[in-house]
Coordinates of C-alpha atoms in Angstrom, one line a residue:
Chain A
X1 CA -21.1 -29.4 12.5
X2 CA -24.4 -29.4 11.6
X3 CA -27.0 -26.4 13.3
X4 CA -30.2 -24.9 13.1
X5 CA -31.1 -21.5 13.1
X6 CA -34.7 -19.8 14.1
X7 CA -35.9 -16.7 14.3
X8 CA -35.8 -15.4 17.9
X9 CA -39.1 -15.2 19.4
X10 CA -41.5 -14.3 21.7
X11 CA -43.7 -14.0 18.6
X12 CA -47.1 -12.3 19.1
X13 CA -50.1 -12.6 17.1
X14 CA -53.7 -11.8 17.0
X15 CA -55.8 -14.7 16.3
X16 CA -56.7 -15.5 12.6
X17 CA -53.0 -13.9 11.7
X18 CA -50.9 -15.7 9.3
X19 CA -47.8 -17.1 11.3
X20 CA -44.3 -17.6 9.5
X21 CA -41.3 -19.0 12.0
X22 CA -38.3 -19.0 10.0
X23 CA -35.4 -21.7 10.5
X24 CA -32.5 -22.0 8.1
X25 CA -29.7 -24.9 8.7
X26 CA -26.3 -25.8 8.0
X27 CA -25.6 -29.1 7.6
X28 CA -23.2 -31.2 5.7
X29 CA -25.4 -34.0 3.9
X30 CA -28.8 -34.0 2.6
X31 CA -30.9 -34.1 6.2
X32 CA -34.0 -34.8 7.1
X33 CA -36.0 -31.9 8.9
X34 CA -38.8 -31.3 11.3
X35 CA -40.9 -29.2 13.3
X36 CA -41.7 -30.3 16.6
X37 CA -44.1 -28.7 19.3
X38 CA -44.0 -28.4 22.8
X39 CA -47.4 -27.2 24.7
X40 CA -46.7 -25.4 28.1
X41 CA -45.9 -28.1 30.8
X42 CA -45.5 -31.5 27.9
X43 CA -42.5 -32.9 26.0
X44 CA -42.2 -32.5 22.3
X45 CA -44.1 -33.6 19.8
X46 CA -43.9 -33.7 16.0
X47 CA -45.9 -31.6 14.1
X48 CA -44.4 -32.6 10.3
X49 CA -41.2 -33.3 8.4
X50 CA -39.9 -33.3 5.0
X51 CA -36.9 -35.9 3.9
X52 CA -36.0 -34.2 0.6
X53 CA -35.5 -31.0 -1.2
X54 CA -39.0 -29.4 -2.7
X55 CA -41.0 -32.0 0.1
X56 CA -44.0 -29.7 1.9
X57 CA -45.0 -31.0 4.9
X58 CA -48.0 -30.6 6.6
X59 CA -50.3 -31.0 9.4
X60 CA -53.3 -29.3 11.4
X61 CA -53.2 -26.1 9.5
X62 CA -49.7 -25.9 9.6
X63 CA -46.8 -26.2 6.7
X64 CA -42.9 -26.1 5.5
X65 CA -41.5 -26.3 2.2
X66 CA -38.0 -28.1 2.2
X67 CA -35.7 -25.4 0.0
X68 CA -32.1 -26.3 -0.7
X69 CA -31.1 -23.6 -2.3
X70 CA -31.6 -21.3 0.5
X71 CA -31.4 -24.1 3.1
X72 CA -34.7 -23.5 4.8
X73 CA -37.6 -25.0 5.8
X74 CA -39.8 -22.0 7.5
X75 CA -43.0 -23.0 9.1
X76 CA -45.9 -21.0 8.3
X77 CA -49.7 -21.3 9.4
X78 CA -52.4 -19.2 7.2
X79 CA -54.8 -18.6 10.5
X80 CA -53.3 -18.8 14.0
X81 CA -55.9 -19.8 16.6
X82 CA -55.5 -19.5 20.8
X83 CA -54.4 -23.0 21.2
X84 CA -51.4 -22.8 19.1
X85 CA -49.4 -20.9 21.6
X86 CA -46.5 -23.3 22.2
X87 CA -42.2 -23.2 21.2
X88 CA -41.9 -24.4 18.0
X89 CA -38.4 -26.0 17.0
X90 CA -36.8 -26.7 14.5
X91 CA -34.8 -29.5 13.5
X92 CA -32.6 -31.4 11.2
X93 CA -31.1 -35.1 11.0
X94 CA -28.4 -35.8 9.0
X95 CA -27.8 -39.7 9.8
X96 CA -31.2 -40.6 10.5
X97 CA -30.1 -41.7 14.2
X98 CA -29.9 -38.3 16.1
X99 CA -31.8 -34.9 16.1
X100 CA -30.2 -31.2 16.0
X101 CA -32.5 -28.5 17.5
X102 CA -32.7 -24.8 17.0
X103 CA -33.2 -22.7 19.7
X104 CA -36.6 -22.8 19.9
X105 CA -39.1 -19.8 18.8
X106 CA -42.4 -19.0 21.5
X107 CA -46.1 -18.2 19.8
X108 CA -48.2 -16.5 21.5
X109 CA -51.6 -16.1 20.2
X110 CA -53.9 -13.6 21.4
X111 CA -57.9 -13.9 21.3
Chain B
X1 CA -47.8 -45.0 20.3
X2 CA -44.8 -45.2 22.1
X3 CA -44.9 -45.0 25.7
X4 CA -42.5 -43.2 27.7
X5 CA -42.1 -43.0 31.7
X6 CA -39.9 -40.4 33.0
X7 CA -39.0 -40.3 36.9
X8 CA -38.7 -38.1 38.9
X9 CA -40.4 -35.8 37.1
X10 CA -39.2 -33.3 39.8
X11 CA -36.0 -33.0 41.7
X12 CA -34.1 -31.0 44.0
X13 CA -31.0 -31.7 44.6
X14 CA -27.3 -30.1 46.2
X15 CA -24.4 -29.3 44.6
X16 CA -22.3 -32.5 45.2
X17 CA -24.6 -35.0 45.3
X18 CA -25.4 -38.0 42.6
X19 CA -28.6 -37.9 40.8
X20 CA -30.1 -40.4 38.3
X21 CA -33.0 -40.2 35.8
X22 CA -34.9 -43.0 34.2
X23 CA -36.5 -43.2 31.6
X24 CA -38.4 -46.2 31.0
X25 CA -40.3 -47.6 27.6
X26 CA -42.6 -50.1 27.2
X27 CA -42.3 -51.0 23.7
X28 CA -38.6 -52.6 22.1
X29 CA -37.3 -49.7 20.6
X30 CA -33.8 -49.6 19.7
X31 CA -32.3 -46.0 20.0
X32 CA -33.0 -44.2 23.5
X33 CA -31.8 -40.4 23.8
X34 CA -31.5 -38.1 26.8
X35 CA -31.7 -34.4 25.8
X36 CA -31.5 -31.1 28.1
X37 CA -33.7 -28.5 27.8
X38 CA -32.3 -24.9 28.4
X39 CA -33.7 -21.3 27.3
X40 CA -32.0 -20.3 24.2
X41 CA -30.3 -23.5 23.5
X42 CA -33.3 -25.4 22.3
X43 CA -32.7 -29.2 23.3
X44 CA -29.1 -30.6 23.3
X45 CA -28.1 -34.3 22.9
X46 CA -26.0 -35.5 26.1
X47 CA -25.8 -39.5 25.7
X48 CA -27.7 -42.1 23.3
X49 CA -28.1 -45.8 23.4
X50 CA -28.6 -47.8 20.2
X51 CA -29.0 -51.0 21.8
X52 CA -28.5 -52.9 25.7
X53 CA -25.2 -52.0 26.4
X54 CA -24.2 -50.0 23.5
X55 CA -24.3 -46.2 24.2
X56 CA -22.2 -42.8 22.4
X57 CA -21.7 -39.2 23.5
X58 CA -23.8 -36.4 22.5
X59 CA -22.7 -32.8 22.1
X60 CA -23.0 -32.2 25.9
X61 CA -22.0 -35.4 27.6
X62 CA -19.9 -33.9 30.1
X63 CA -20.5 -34.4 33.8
X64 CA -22.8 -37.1 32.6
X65 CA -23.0 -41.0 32.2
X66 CA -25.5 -43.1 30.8
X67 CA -26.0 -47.2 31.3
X68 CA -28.7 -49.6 29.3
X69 CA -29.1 -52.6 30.7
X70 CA -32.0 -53.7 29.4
X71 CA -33.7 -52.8 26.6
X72 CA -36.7 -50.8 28.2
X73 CA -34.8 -48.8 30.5
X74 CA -32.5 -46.3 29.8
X75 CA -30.5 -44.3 32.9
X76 CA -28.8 -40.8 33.0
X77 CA -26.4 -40.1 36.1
X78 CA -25.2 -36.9 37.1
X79 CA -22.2 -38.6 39.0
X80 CA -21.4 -34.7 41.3
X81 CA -24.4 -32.4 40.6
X82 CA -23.6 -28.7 39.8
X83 CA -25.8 -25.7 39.5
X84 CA -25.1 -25.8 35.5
X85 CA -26.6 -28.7 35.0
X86 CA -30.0 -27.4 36.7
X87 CA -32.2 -28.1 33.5
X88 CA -35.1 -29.9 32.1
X89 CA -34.3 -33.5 31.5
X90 CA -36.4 -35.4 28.1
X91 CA -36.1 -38.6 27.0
X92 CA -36.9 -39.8 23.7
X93 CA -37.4 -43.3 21.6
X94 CA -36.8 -43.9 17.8
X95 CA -39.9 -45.0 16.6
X96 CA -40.2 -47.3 13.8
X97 CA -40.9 -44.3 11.0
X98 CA -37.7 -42.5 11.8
X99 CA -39.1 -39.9 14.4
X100 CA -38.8 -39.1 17.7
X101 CA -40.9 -39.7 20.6
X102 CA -40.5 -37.7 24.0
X103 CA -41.3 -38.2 27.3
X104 CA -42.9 -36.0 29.4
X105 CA -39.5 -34.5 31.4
X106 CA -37.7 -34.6 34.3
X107 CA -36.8 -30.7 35.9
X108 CA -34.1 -30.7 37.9
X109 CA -32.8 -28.3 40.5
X110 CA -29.1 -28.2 41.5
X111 CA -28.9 -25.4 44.5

């Protein structure tokens, strides 16, 4: 079946580092995939997608390429800042109805 | 955007007991989901609906049943509470673009 893969956390930074989270998947179509965020205490929320191989989303600072070939879509940020210390997940959708997560990968950012 | 009511938002509970969350939306979106939260699983899909009285099994649907009868409402039971399913209860919408929208949670505690 399909799954996601992320690197295990807690990740530690210093703020202003670059931040790369990487997340690999197995899956049996051509799927959709996502990073969501969750801030201490909320639900989820999206923080960008791509739907098709070489796609780069993006969003407040934050990026992921789409790569086939090596069936990843790692999420990088060029300068971390306090306020992005959160889980990241990963995620993929291969019918368009239903989302698979990855573990989950903690940030924490330090000023 | 979507709006999603979770309740309770807390619960304690004992081993044996029935529980049900709700998970209420006010807009008349299709496909309701109710993931659980646990460390180093990410979020898991137990039930979704795809419409008022249509509903299919997620990858952990066990010790777990789901109704819809109306479209805004969408319940999870926990028909005998045990300790493993002590977790943190989101419910999500499809919204029109294809992504998902989560409540805020519901953490449950089976002693």
């Amino acid at each position: 079946g399909d799954s996601v893969t992320q690197m295990e956390g807690p990740v530690t930074l210093s703020e202003e580092a670059f931040l790369t989270i990487n997340c690999t998947y197995t899956a049996t179509g051509y799927p959709s995939l996502f990073w969501y965020v969750q801030y201490p205490g909320e639900g989820l929320q999206l923080l960008l997608k791509a739907t098709k191989a070489d796609d780069k989303g993006s969003n407040k600072g934050f990026e992921a390429t789409y790569r086939k070939e090596t069936t990843s879509f790692h999420l990088e940020k060029g300068s971390v800042q306090v306020s992005d210390s959160a889980v990241y997940f990963c995620a993929l959708s291969d019918d368009g109805n239903k989302l698979v997560f990855g573990a989950g990968t903690i940030l924490r950012v330090k000023s | 955007d979507a709006g999603i009511t979770q309740s309770p938002r807390h619960k304690v509970t004992e081993t044996g007991t029935p529980v049900t969350l709700r998970c209420h939306q006010t807009e008349n979106h299709r496909y309701m989901y109710w993931y659980r939260q646990d460390p180093g699983h990410g979020l898991r899909l137990i039930h979704y609906s795809y419409g008022v009285k249509d509903t299919d099994k997620g990858e952990v649907s066990d010790g777990y049943s789901v109704s819809r009868s109306k479209t805004e409402d969408f319940l999870l039971t926990l028909e005998s509470a045990t300790s493993s399913q002590t977790s943190v209860y989101f419910c999500a919408i499809r919204q029109a673009t294809g992504e998902l929208f989560f409540g805020e949670g519901s953490r449950l505690t089976v002693l």
